[in-house]
PDB file of C-alpha atoms and ligand atoms in Angstrom:
ATOM      1  CA  MET A  91       1.065  18.244   5.410  1.00 43.00           C
ATOM      2  CA  GLY A  92      -1.105  19.869   2.804  1.00 48.00           C
ATOM      3  CA  ILE A  93      -2.380  18.314  -0.369  1.00 56.00           C
ATOM      4  CA  ILE A  94       0.329  16.911  -2.736  1.00 60.00           C
ATOM      5  CA  ARG A  95       0.857  18.763  -6.007  1.00 65.00           C
ATOM      6  CA  ARG A  96      -0.596  16.633  -8.740  1.00 73.00           C
ATOM      7  CA  THR A  97       2.396  16.637 -11.043  1.00 88.00           C
ATOM      8  CA  LYS A  98       2.598  14.432 -14.048  1.00 92.00           C
ATOM      9  CA  SER A  99       4.701  11.838 -12.207  1.00 94.00           C
ATOM     10  CA  VAL A 100       2.189  11.824  -9.222  1.00 95.00           C
ATOM     11  CA  LYS A 101      -0.665  11.210 -11.639  1.00 94.00           C
ATOM     12  CA  ALA A 102       1.187   8.424 -13.479  1.00 96.00           C
ATOM     13  CA  LEU A 103       2.003   6.662 -10.181  1.00 96.00           C
ATOM     14  CA  LEU A 104      -1.529   6.945  -8.796  1.00 95.00           C
ATOM     15  CA  ASN A 105      -2.952   5.604 -12.096  1.00 95.00           C
ATOM     16  CA  GLU A 106      -1.093   2.378 -11.494  1.00 96.00           C
ATOM     17  CA  PHE A 107      -2.982   1.878  -8.297  1.00 95.00           C
ATOM     18  CA  VAL A 108      -6.346   2.838  -9.748  1.00 92.00           C
ATOM     19  CA  GLN A 109      -5.841   0.422 -12.678  1.00 93.00           C
ATOM     20  CA  THR A 110      -4.757  -2.658 -10.763  1.00 91.00           C
ATOM     21  CA  LYS A 111      -7.083  -2.004  -7.729  1.00 87.00           C
ATOM     22  CA  MET A 112      -4.394  -3.984  -5.831  1.00 91.00           C
ATOM     23  CA  ALA A 113      -1.417  -3.345  -3.612  1.00 95.00           C
ATOM     24  CA  LEU A 114       1.876  -2.693  -5.462  1.00 97.00           C
ATOM     25  CA  SER A 115       5.367  -3.239  -4.231  1.00 96.00           C
ATOM     26  CA  THR A 116       8.053  -0.462  -4.665  1.00 96.00           C
ATOM     27  CA  MET A 117       9.967  -2.998  -6.894  1.00 95.00           C
ATOM     28  CA  GLU A 118       6.933  -3.341  -9.124  1.00 95.00           C
ATOM     29  CA  LEU A 119       6.259   0.399  -9.344  1.00 97.00           C
ATOM     30  CA  VAL A 120       9.784   1.218 -10.324  1.00 97.00           C
ATOM     31  CA  GLU A 121       9.672  -1.445 -13.016  1.00 97.00           C
ATOM     32  CA  ARG A 122       6.257  -0.343 -14.361  1.00 96.00           C
ATOM     33  CA  LEU A 123       7.211   3.508 -14.372  1.00 97.00           C
ATOM     34  CA  HIS A 124      10.927   3.287 -15.368  1.00 95.00           C
ATOM     35  CA  HIS A 125      10.188   5.019 -18.682  1.00 95.00           C
ATOM     36  CA  GLN A 126       8.652   7.997 -16.867  1.00 94.00           C
ATOM     37  CA  MET A 127      10.698   8.518 -13.799  1.00 95.00           C
ATOM     38  CA  ASN A 128      13.780   7.154 -11.987  1.00 94.00           C
ATOM     39  CA  LYS A 129      13.747   5.061  -8.943  1.00 96.00           C
ATOM     40  CA  SER A 130      14.434   7.910  -6.340  1.00 96.00           C
ATOM     41  CA  THR A 131      11.409   9.858  -7.759  1.00 95.00           C
ATOM     42  CA  VAL A 132       9.126   6.829  -7.218  1.00 96.00           C
ATOM     43  CA  TYR A 133      10.312   6.536  -3.678  1.00 96.00           C
ATOM     44  CA  ARG A 134       9.959  10.231  -2.946  1.00 95.00           C
ATOM     45  CA  ILE A 135       6.434  10.441  -4.375  1.00 96.00           C
ATOM     46  CA  LEU A 136       5.399   7.279  -2.375  1.00 96.00           C
ATOM     47  CA  GLU A 137       6.675   8.856   0.810  1.00 95.00           C
ATOM     48  CA  ARG A 138       4.746  12.089   0.182  1.00 93.00           C
ATOM     49  CA  LEU A 139       1.464  10.282  -0.778  1.00 93.00           C
ATOM     50  CA  GLU A 140       1.757   8.266   2.384  1.00 92.00           C
ATOM     51  CA  ASP A 141       2.426  11.472   4.418  1.00 89.00           C
ATOM     52  CA  ASP A 142      -0.811  12.850   2.974  1.00 87.00           C
ATOM     53  CA  GLY A 143      -2.935   9.715   3.671  1.00 86.00           C
ATOM     54  CA  ILE A 144      -3.431   8.924   0.157  1.00 90.00           C
ATOM     55  CA  LEU A 145      -1.398   5.714   0.269  1.00 92.00           C
ATOM     56  CA  HIS A 146      -0.370   3.337   3.190  1.00 91.00           C
ATOM     57  CA  SER A 147       2.416   0.949   3.314  1.00 93.00           C
ATOM     58  CA  PHE A 148       3.069  -2.443   4.747  1.00 93.00           C
ATOM     59  CA  ALA A 149       5.602  -5.168   4.698  1.00 92.00           C
ATOM     60  CA  GLY A 150       5.008  -8.260   2.386  1.00 92.00           C
ATOM     61  CA  LYS A 151       6.230 -11.817   3.085  1.00 88.00           C
ATOM     62  CA  ASP A 152       9.222 -11.215   0.898  1.00 83.00           C
ATOM     63  CA  GLY A 153      10.378  -8.334   2.982  1.00 88.00           C
ATOM     64  CA  LEU A 154       9.433  -5.829   0.250  1.00 92.00           C
ATOM     65  CA  THR A 155       7.448  -2.621   1.017  1.00 95.00           C
ATOM     66  CA  TRP A 156       4.011  -2.637  -0.506  1.00 96.00           C
ATOM     67  CA  TYR A 157       1.645   0.301  -1.029  1.00 96.00           C
ATOM     68  CA  ALA A 158      -2.084   0.422  -1.402  1.00 94.00           C
ATOM     69  CA  LEU A 159      -4.577   3.330  -1.902  1.00 91.00           C
ATOM     70  CA  CYS A 160      -6.403   4.443   1.220  1.00 79.00           C
ATOM     71  CA  ASN A 161     -10.199   4.951   1.134  1.00 63.00           C
ATOM     72  CA  ASN A 162     -10.343   1.641  -0.804  1.00 49.00           C
ATOM     73  CA  ASN A 163     -11.380  -1.810   0.210  1.00 46.00           C
ATOM     74  CA  GLY A 164     -12.335  -0.903   3.775  1.00 47.00           C
ATOM     75  CA  CYS A 165      -9.221   1.095   4.388  1.00 51.00           C
ATOM     76  CA  SER A 166     -10.628   4.357   5.621  1.00 49.00           C
ATOM     77  CA  HIS A 167      -8.679   7.553   5.979  1.00 47.00           C
ATOM     78  CA  GLN A 168     -10.655   8.549   9.148  1.00 48.00           C
ATOM     79  CA  GLN A 169      -9.749   5.406  11.232  1.00 48.00           C
ATOM     80  CA  HIS A 170      -6.421   5.660   9.555  1.00 50.00           C
ATOM     81  CA  ARG A 171      -3.342   3.414  10.156  1.00 52.00           C
ATOM     82  CA  ASP A 172      -3.108  -0.226   9.843  1.00 49.00           C
ATOM     83  CA  THR A 173      -6.229  -1.533  11.500  1.00 79.00           C
ATOM     84  CA  HIS A 174      -6.968  -3.802   8.514  1.00 88.00           C
ATOM     85  CA  PRO A 175      -4.942  -6.859   7.586  1.00 91.00           C
ATOM     86  CA  HIS A 176      -3.281  -7.540   4.182  1.00 94.00           C
ATOM     87  CA  PHE A 177      -3.495 -10.643   2.199  1.00 95.00           C
ATOM     88  CA  GLN A 178      -0.789 -12.076   0.020  1.00 96.00           C
ATOM     89  CA  CYS A 179      -1.299 -15.062  -2.293  1.00 96.00           C
ATOM     90  CA  ARG A 180       1.557 -17.666  -2.045  1.00 95.00           C
ATOM     91  CA  ASP A 181       1.056 -18.753  -5.632  1.00 96.00           C
ATOM     92  CA  CYS A 182       0.668 -15.636  -7.735  1.00 95.00           C
ATOM     93  CA  GLY A 183       1.700 -12.942  -5.457  1.00 93.00           C
ATOM     94  CA  LYS A 184      -1.375 -10.951  -5.642  1.00 94.00           C
ATOM     95  CA  THR A 185      -1.518  -8.608  -2.518  1.00 95.00           C
ATOM     96  CA  GLU A 186      -4.487  -6.718  -1.297  1.00 93.00           C
ATOM     97  CA  CYS A 187      -6.108  -4.849   1.600  1.00 91.00           C
ATOM     98  CA  LEU A 188      -8.808  -7.020   3.413  1.00 90.00           C
ATOM     99  CA  PRO A 189     -12.000  -5.189   4.164  1.00 86.00           C
ATOM    100  CA  ILE A 190     -12.096  -6.174   7.764  1.00 85.00           C
ATOM    101  CA  SER A 191     -10.992  -4.220  10.875  1.00 83.00           C
ATOM    102  CA  ILE A 192      -8.543  -5.518  13.468  1.00 81.00           C
ATOM    103  CA  PRO A 193      -9.131  -3.915  16.920  1.00 80.00           C
ATOM    104  CA  ILE A 194      -5.941  -2.488  18.320  1.00 81.00           C
ATOM    105  CA  PRO A 195      -5.270  -4.316  21.587  1.00 82.00           C
ATOM    106  CA  GLU A 196      -4.857  -2.570  24.862  1.00 86.00           C
ATOM    107  CA  VAL A 197      -1.633  -3.543  26.572  1.00 91.00           C
ATOM    108  CA  ALA A 198      -0.876  -2.266  30.119  1.00 95.00           C
ATOM    109  CA  GLU A 199       1.927   0.386  30.158  1.00 95.00           C
ATOM    110  CA  HIS A 200       2.239   0.332  26.337  1.00 93.00           C
ATOM    111  CA  ARG A 201       0.876   2.670  23.815  1.00 88.00           C
ATOM    112  CA  ILE A 202      -0.070   0.756  20.613  1.00 84.00           C
ATOM    113  CA  ASP A 203      -0.223   2.957  17.545  1.00 77.00           C
ATOM    114  CA  SER A 204      -0.710   0.373  14.686  1.00 76.00           C
ATOM    115  CA  VAL A 205      -1.306  -3.221  14.041  1.00 79.00           C
ATOM    116  CA  SER A 206       0.289  -4.999  11.158  1.00 85.00           C
ATOM    117  CA  LEU A 207      -1.105  -8.339  10.051  1.00 89.00           C
ATOM    118  CA  LEU A 208      -0.113 -10.241   6.954  1.00 94.00           C
ATOM    119  CA  LEU A 209      -2.388 -13.102   5.933  1.00 95.00           C
ATOM    120  CA  ILE A 210      -0.766 -15.574   3.514  1.00 96.00           C
ATOM    121  CA  GLY A 211      -2.606 -18.203   1.514  1.00 97.00           C
ATOM    122  CA  LYS A 212      -4.200 -18.657  -1.893  1.00 97.00           C
ATOM    123  CA  CYS A 213      -6.298 -16.146  -3.705  1.00 95.00           C
ATOM    124  CA  ALA A 214      -9.645 -17.008  -5.282  1.00 94.00           C
ATOM    125  CA  ASP A 215      -7.928 -17.503  -8.722  1.00 95.00           C
ATOM    126  CA  CYS A 216      -5.330 -19.928  -7.372  1.00 97.00           C
ATOM    127  CA  ILE A 217      -7.707 -22.036  -5.230  1.00 95.00           C
ATOM    128  CA  SER A 218      -9.630 -23.383  -8.154  1.00 84.00           C
TER     129      SER A 218
HETATM  130 ZN1  LIG B 448      -3.203 -16.256  -6.422  1.00 85.38          ZN
HETATM  131 ZN1  LIG B 449      -4.174  -1.747   3.220  1.00 85.38          ZN
END
């Protein structure tokens, strides 16, 4: 593992997360960063940041992979892995980590490592 080198590309990518404070899909990131790096660089950096526990990924309702910062919105690096659900707005597509924790169920003769739960509905902006 080890801490990832903070190259210019890594900084630019992390900056997108810091600024939006939301989850971002790989497609969105590739689009936002296309002036600075190519698609495969975006994918490679995302993979490394996830390995280092800086980002975590999950699947959205559209089948895209989404990434969000760890240590943010109740996602703690210590408890790690997907013990918190994600929310996706049906109307505007806003996607975020929810600051609640889902207990990992005990299932006889199975070892459960992670839980993935996607809640779909309307965000605060779209309800009103
Ligand atoms: Zn919305
Ligand atoms: Zn999350």
